[in-house]
Amino acid sequence: MSDERITAAASDLLAAQDEGQQVPQLTSSWPDLDVATAYLIQDEALRLRVERGETLVGIKLGLTSRAKQERMGIAEPLVAWLTDAMLCDDLTLVDPASLIHPRVEPEIAFVMGAPLAGPGVTTATAFAAVERVHAGVEMIDSRFEDFRFEAPDVIADNASSAAAVIGAEGVEPDAIDLSLEACLVEQDGQVVDSATGAAVLGHPAAALAWAANNLGQRGHRIDAGWIVLSGALTDAIPLGPGTRLGFHFTTLGSLDVAA
Ligand code: OOG
Ligand code: MG
């Protein structure tokens, strides 16, 4: 695979995000693009982000719940990079007009207390490396037309990352039963969806272990201090003009988003 083609795809996707312009799926003009090469494009886009001043602060998982896998028609989890430019204190401050077709989804977030390096990471060892557990909300925005893609497309596109927030407080891992931790999704005053942490591969720490093992195969590890978004518990909600969303977790608190 030519390095030029990888670099061009990475910089085209970054430009699409910067300009808020959707682009055709990579796989429409690159039908044999495979997952391994898609991760090289994702890594190249991270290199470009760091070169322009962004700092790597963690990772995000995608497609770790059945609700998300069924919606996008892809049955495999994926992992992508989180930089400081993607994290914000308040998602209501993100201007939806700067995005292409934003959607919002609830997540369980981890702050890591110790590094994790695959292969061989189990759910138990992964959870033992977590320092704090937080409520999270992610705003995703695929760069591809109509929010449709194949697995290599969305991997190359850094798993549709746009913006994310985590709750301020957080709890110690021992203080919470994450498979039973529920989230109610409220849209314009009505509960429209709900799930518990078990929706994420049985337990969100299983997603963390999956990421450590996937990254390990590619020569990367998860560092202490990193933030990890374990993937949406429910389907994502399109953020249209005037949409008001509330994500209410049992013990992790509530986070609001308004367009
Ligand atoms: C891919 C990103 C998925 C999640 O939490 O499942 C994701 C997408 O749905 O566009 O962030
Ligand atoms: Mg997500």
CSV table of C-alpha atoms and ligand atoms in Angstrom, one decimal:
chain,number,residue,atom,x,y,z
A,1,MET,CA,0.0,0.0,0.0
A,2,SER,CA,1.5,3.3,-1.0
A,3,ASP,CA,2.2,5.8,1.8
A,4,GLU,CA,1.0,8.6,-0.5
A,5,ARG,CA,-2.4,7.1,-0.7
A,6,ILE,CA,-2.7,6.7,3.0
A,7,THR,CA,-1.5,10.3,3.7
A,8,ALA,CA,-3.8,11.7,1.1
A,9,ALA,CA,-6.8,9.8,2.6
A,10,ALA,CA,-5.9,11.0,6.1
A,11,SER,CA,-5.5,14.7,5.1
A,12,ASP,CA,-8.7,14.6,2.9
A,13,LEU,CA,-10.7,13.3,5.9
A,14,LEU,CA,-9.2,16.0,8.2
A,15,ALA,CA,-10.0,18.7,5.6
A,16,ALA,CA,-13.6,17.4,5.3
A,17,GLN,CA,-14.0,17.7,9.1
A,18,ASP,CA,-12.4,21.2,9.2
A,19,GLU,CA,-14.6,22.4,6.4
A,20,GLY,CA,-17.8,20.6,7.5
A,21,GLN,CA,-18.1,19.1,4.1
A,22,GLN,CA,-19.1,15.4,3.6
A,23,VAL,CA,-17.1,13.3,1.2
A,24,PRO,CA,-17.8,10.0,-0.6
A,25,GLN,CA,-16.9,6.8,1.2
A,26,LEU,CA,-13.2,5.8,0.7
A,27,THR,CA,-14.4,2.3,-0.3
A,28,SER,CA,-16.3,3.6,-3.2
A,29,SER,CA,-13.0,4.5,-5.0
A,30,TRP,CA,-10.8,2.1,-3.0
A,31,PRO,CA,-12.9,-1.1,-2.9
A,32,ASP,CA,-10.0,-3.3,-1.6
A,33,LEU,CA,-9.3,-0.9,1.3
A,34,ASP,CA,-8.9,-3.3,4.3
A,35,VAL,CA,-9.2,-2.8,8.0
A,36,ALA,CA,-5.4,-2.9,8.6
A,37,THR,CA,-4.8,-0.1,6.0
A,38,ALA,CA,-7.8,1.8,7.4
A,39,TYR,CA,-6.0,1.9,10.8
A,40,LEU,CA,-2.9,3.2,9.1
A,41,ILE,CA,-5.0,6.1,7.7
A,42,GLN,CA,-6.4,6.7,11.2
A,43,ASP,CA,-2.8,6.7,12.7
A,44,GLU,CA,-1.7,9.1,9.9
A,45,ALA,CA,-4.5,11.5,10.7
A,46,LEU,CA,-3.5,11.4,14.4
A,47,ARG,CA,0.1,12.2,13.3
A,48,LEU,CA,-1.3,15.2,11.3
A,49,ARG,CA,-3.4,16.3,14.3
A,50,VAL,CA,-0.4,16.2,16.6
A,51,GLU,CA,1.7,18.1,14.0
A,52,ARG,CA,-0.8,20.9,14.1
A,53,GLY,CA,-0.8,21.1,17.9
A,54,GLU,CA,-3.3,18.6,19.2
A,55,THR,CA,-2.4,16.3,22.1
A,56,LEU,CA,-3.3,12.7,22.3
A,57,VAL,CA,-5.4,12.2,25.5
A,58,GLY,CA,-7.0,8.8,25.1
A,59,ILE,CA,-9.1,6.6,22.9
A,60,LYS,CA,-12.7,6.0,22.0
A,61,LEU,CA,-14.3,2.7,21.1
A,62,GLY,CA,-17.1,2.4,18.6
A,63,LEU,CA,-19.8,-0.2,17.8
A,64,THR,CA,-19.5,-2.0,21.1
A,65,SER,CA,-23.3,-2.3,21.6
A,66,ARG,CA,-25.8,-4.2,19.6
A,67,ALA,CA,-27.9,-1.1,19.2
A,68,LYS,CA,-25.0,0.7,17.4
A,69,GLN,CA,-23.8,-2.4,15.5
A,70,GLU,CA,-27.3,-2.9,14.1
A,71,ARG,CA,-27.8,0.8,13.3
A,72,MET,CA,-24.6,1.0,11.3
A,73,GLY,CA,-24.7,-2.6,9.9
A,74,ILE,CA,-21.2,-3.4,11.2
A,75,ALA,CA,-20.8,-6.3,13.7
A,76,GLU,CA,-17.3,-5.5,14.9
A,77,PRO,CA,-16.1,-3.0,17.5
A,78,LEU,CA,-13.4,-0.5,16.5
A,79,VAL,CA,-11.1,1.9,18.3
A,80,ALA,CA,-9.9,5.4,17.5
A,81,TRP,CA,-7.9,8.3,18.9
A,82,LEU,CA,-9.1,11.0,21.2
A,83,THR,CA,-7.2,14.4,21.2
A,84,ASP,CA,-7.7,17.4,23.5
A,85,ALA,CA,-9.4,19.2,20.6
A,86,MET,CA,-12.3,16.6,20.8
A,87,LEU,CA,-12.9,17.0,24.5
A,88,CYS,CA,-15.0,19.8,25.8
A,89,ASP,CA,-16.4,21.0,29.1
A,90,ASP,CA,-19.9,21.5,27.7
A,91,LEU,CA,-21.4,20.1,24.5
A,92,THR,CA,-23.9,22.9,24.4
A,93,LEU,CA,-21.0,25.1,23.4
A,94,VAL,CA,-20.3,23.1,20.2
A,95,ASP,CA,-21.9,24.9,17.2
A,96,PRO,CA,-23.8,22.2,15.3
A,97,ALA,CA,-23.5,24.4,12.2
A,98,SER,CA,-19.8,23.6,12.2
A,99,LEU,CA,-20.6,19.8,11.8
A,100,ILE,CA,-22.0,17.9,8.9
A,101,HIS,CA,-24.8,15.7,10.5
A,102,PRO,CA,-24.1,15.4,14.2
A,103,ARG,CA,-25.6,12.6,16.4
A,104,VAL,CA,-25.3,12.3,20.1
A,105,GLU,CA,-24.9,9.2,22.2
A,106,PRO,CA,-24.3,8.2,25.9
A,107,GLU,CA,-21.1,6.4,27.0
A,108,ILE,CA,-19.4,5.1,30.1
A,109,ALA,CA,-16.0,6.8,30.3
A,110,PHE,CA,-12.9,5.7,32.1
A,111,VAL,CA,-9.9,7.6,33.4
A,112,MET,CA,-6.9,5.2,33.5
A,113,GLY,CA,-4.8,4.9,36.6
A,114,ALA,CA,-2.3,2.5,35.1
A,115,PRO,CA,-1.2,1.5,31.6
A,116,LEU,CA,-2.6,-1.4,29.8
A,117,ALA,CA,-0.8,-3.3,27.0
A,118,GLY,CA,-2.3,-6.2,25.1
A,119,PRO,CA,-2.3,-9.0,24.1
A,120,GLY,CA,-3.9,-11.0,26.8
A,121,VAL,CA,-5.7,-8.3,28.7
A,122,THR,CA,-8.9,-9.6,30.4
A,123,THR,CA,-12.0,-7.6,31.5
A,124,ALA,CA,-10.8,-8.0,35.1
A,125,THR,CA,-7.2,-6.8,34.5
A,126,ALA,CA,-8.6,-3.9,32.3
A,127,PHE,CA,-11.0,-2.8,35.0
A,128,ALA,CA,-8.3,-3.0,37.7
A,129,ALA,CA,-6.3,-0.4,35.7
A,130,VAL,CA,-9.2,2.1,35.8
A,131,GLU,CA,-8.8,5.0,38.3
A,132,ARG,CA,-12.3,6.6,37.9
A,133,VAL,CA,-15.5,5.9,36.1
A,134,HIS,CA,-17.5,8.9,34.6
A,135,ALA,CA,-20.7,9.5,32.6
A,136,GLY,CA,-19.9,10.4,29.1
A,137,VAL,CA,-21.6,11.9,26.0
A,138,GLU,CA,-20.2,11.8,22.6
A,139,MET,CA,-21.2,13.9,19.6
A,140,ILE,CA,-20.3,11.9,16.5
A,141,ASP,CA,-20.2,13.2,12.9
A,142,SER,CA,-19.3,10.9,10.1
A,143,ARG,CA,-17.5,12.7,7.3
A,144,PHE,CA,-19.2,10.4,4.8
A,145,GLU,CA,-22.3,11.1,2.8
A,146,ASP,CA,-25.6,10.3,4.4
A,147,PHE,CA,-23.7,8.9,7.5
A,148,ARG,CA,-23.2,5.6,5.7
A,149,PHE,CA,-20.0,3.7,5.6
A,150,GLU,CA,-18.2,0.3,5.6
A,151,ALA,CA,-15.9,-0.8,8.4
A,152,PRO,CA,-12.7,0.4,6.7
A,153,ASP,CA,-14.3,3.8,6.0
A,154,VAL,CA,-15.3,4.6,9.6
A,155,ILE,CA,-12.0,3.3,11.0
A,156,ALA,CA,-10.1,5.6,8.7
A,157,ASP,CA,-12.5,8.4,9.7
A,158,ASN,CA,-11.4,8.0,13.4
A,159,ALA,CA,-14.7,6.4,14.2
A,160,SER,CA,-16.7,9.6,13.4
A,161,SER,CA,-15.2,11.5,16.3
A,162,ALA,CA,-16.2,15.1,16.7
A,163,ALA,CA,-16.7,16.1,20.4
A,164,ALA,CA,-17.2,14.5,23.7
A,165,VAL,CA,-17.7,15.5,27.4
A,166,ILE,CA,-17.3,13.5,30.6
A,167,GLY,CA,-19.1,14.2,33.8
A,168,ALA,CA,-17.1,16.1,36.4
A,169,GLU,CA,-17.5,13.9,39.4
A,170,GLY,CA,-16.9,10.3,38.5
A,171,VAL,CA,-16.7,7.4,41.0
A,172,GLU,CA,-14.2,4.8,42.0
A,173,PRO,CA,-14.5,1.6,40.0
A,174,ASP,CA,-15.3,-0.4,43.2
A,175,ALA,CA,-18.2,1.9,44.0
A,176,ILE,CA,-20.3,0.9,41.0
A,177,ASP,CA,-21.9,-2.1,39.3
A,178,LEU,CA,-21.3,-1.0,35.7
A,179,SER,CA,-23.3,-3.8,34.0
A,180,LEU,CA,-26.3,-2.6,35.9
A,181,GLU,CA,-25.6,1.2,35.6
A,182,ALA,CA,-28.5,2.5,33.6
A,183,CYS,CA,-28.8,5.5,31.3
A,184,LEU,CA,-32.1,7.1,30.3
A,185,VAL,CA,-32.0,9.1,27.1
A,186,GLU,CA,-34.4,12.1,27.2
A,187,GLN,CA,-35.3,14.0,24.0
A,188,ASP,CA,-37.4,17.1,24.3
A,189,GLY,CA,-38.8,16.0,27.7
A,190,GLN,CA,-39.6,12.4,26.8
A,191,VAL,CA,-37.6,9.3,27.6
A,192,VAL,CA,-36.8,7.8,24.1
A,193,ASP,CA,-34.3,5.1,24.9
A,194,SER,CA,-32.5,3.4,27.8
A,195,ALA,CA,-29.8,0.8,28.4
A,196,THR,CA,-27.5,-0.4,31.1
A,197,GLY,CA,-23.7,-0.8,30.9
A,198,ALA,CA,-24.2,-4.5,30.0
A,199,ALA,CA,-25.2,-3.3,26.5
A,200,VAL,CA,-21.5,-2.6,26.0
A,201,LEU,CA,-20.0,-6.1,25.3
A,202,GLY,CA,-21.5,-7.3,28.6
A,203,HIS,CA,-19.5,-4.8,30.7
A,204,PRO,CA,-17.8,-1.6,29.5
A,205,ALA,CA,-14.4,-2.9,30.9
A,206,ALA,CA,-14.7,-5.7,28.3
A,207,ALA,CA,-14.5,-2.9,25.7
A,208,LEU,CA,-11.5,-1.5,27.4
A,209,ALA,CA,-9.8,-4.9,27.3
A,210,TRP,CA,-10.8,-5.3,23.6
A,211,ALA,CA,-9.1,-1.9,22.9
A,212,ALA,CA,-5.9,-2.8,24.8
A,213,ASN,CA,-5.7,-6.1,22.8
A,214,ASN,CA,-6.4,-4.5,19.5
A,215,LEU,CA,-3.9,-1.7,20.1
A,216,GLY,CA,-1.4,-4.2,21.3
A,217,GLN,CA,-1.5,-6.0,18.0
A,218,ARG,CA,-0.6,-2.7,16.3
A,219,GLY,CA,2.2,-1.8,18.7
A,220,HIS,CA,0.3,0.7,20.9
A,221,ARG,CA,-0.7,0.7,24.5
A,222,ILE,CA,-3.1,2.6,26.7
A,223,ASP,CA,-1.4,5.0,29.1
A,224,ALA,CA,-2.1,6.1,32.6
A,225,GLY,CA,-4.1,9.3,32.7
A,226,TRP,CA,-5.8,8.5,29.3
A,227,ILE,CA,-9.6,8.9,28.9
A,228,VAL,CA,-11.4,6.0,27.3
A,229,LEU,CA,-14.9,6.2,25.9
A,230,SER,CA,-16.2,2.7,25.9
A,231,GLY,CA,-18.8,3.1,23.1
A,232,ALA,CA,-22.4,4.1,23.1
A,233,LEU,CA,-24.9,2.1,25.2
A,234,THR,CA,-27.8,3.1,22.9
A,235,ASP,CA,-28.4,4.2,19.4
A,236,ALA,CA,-27.3,7.8,18.7
A,237,ILE,CA,-29.8,10.6,18.3
A,238,PRO,CA,-29.6,13.1,15.4
A,239,LEU,CA,-29.0,16.6,16.7
A,240,GLY,CA,-31.4,18.8,14.7
A,241,PRO,CA,-32.0,22.5,15.3
A,242,GLY,CA,-33.7,23.0,18.7
A,243,THR,CA,-33.1,19.4,19.9
A,244,ARG,CA,-32.7,19.2,23.6
A,245,LEU,CA,-31.2,16.0,25.0
A,246,GLY,CA,-30.6,14.7,28.5
A,247,PHE,CA,-28.6,11.7,29.4
A,248,HIS,CA,-29.4,10.5,33.0
A,249,PHE,CA,-27.2,7.8,34.5
A,250,THR,CA,-28.2,6.0,37.7
A,251,THR,CA,-25.2,6.9,39.8
A,252,LEU,CA,-22.9,8.8,37.4
A,253,GLY,CA,-25.1,11.9,37.1
A,254,SER,CA,-26.7,13.7,34.1
A,255,LEU,CA,-25.3,15.4,31.0
A,256,ASP,CA,-27.3,17.7,28.7
A,257,VAL,CA,-26.9,18.7,25.1
A,258,ALA,CA,-28.9,21.3,23.3
A,259,ALA,CA,-28.7,22.5,19.7
B,1,OOG,C1,-19.2,5.1,14.4
B,1,OOG,C2,-18.7,5.5,15.8
B,1,OOG,C3,-19.4,4.7,16.8
B,1,OOG,C4,-19.9,4.4,19.3
B,1,OOG,O1,-19.8,4.9,20.4
B,1,OOG,O2,-20.4,3.3,19.0
B,1,OOG,C5,-19.2,5.2,18.2
B,1,OOG,C6,-20.5,5.7,14.1
B,1,OOG,O3,-21.5,5.3,14.6
B,1,OOG,O4,-20.5,6.7,13.3
B,1,OOG,O5,-18.7,6.2,18.5
B,2,MG,MG,-19.3,6.9,20.5
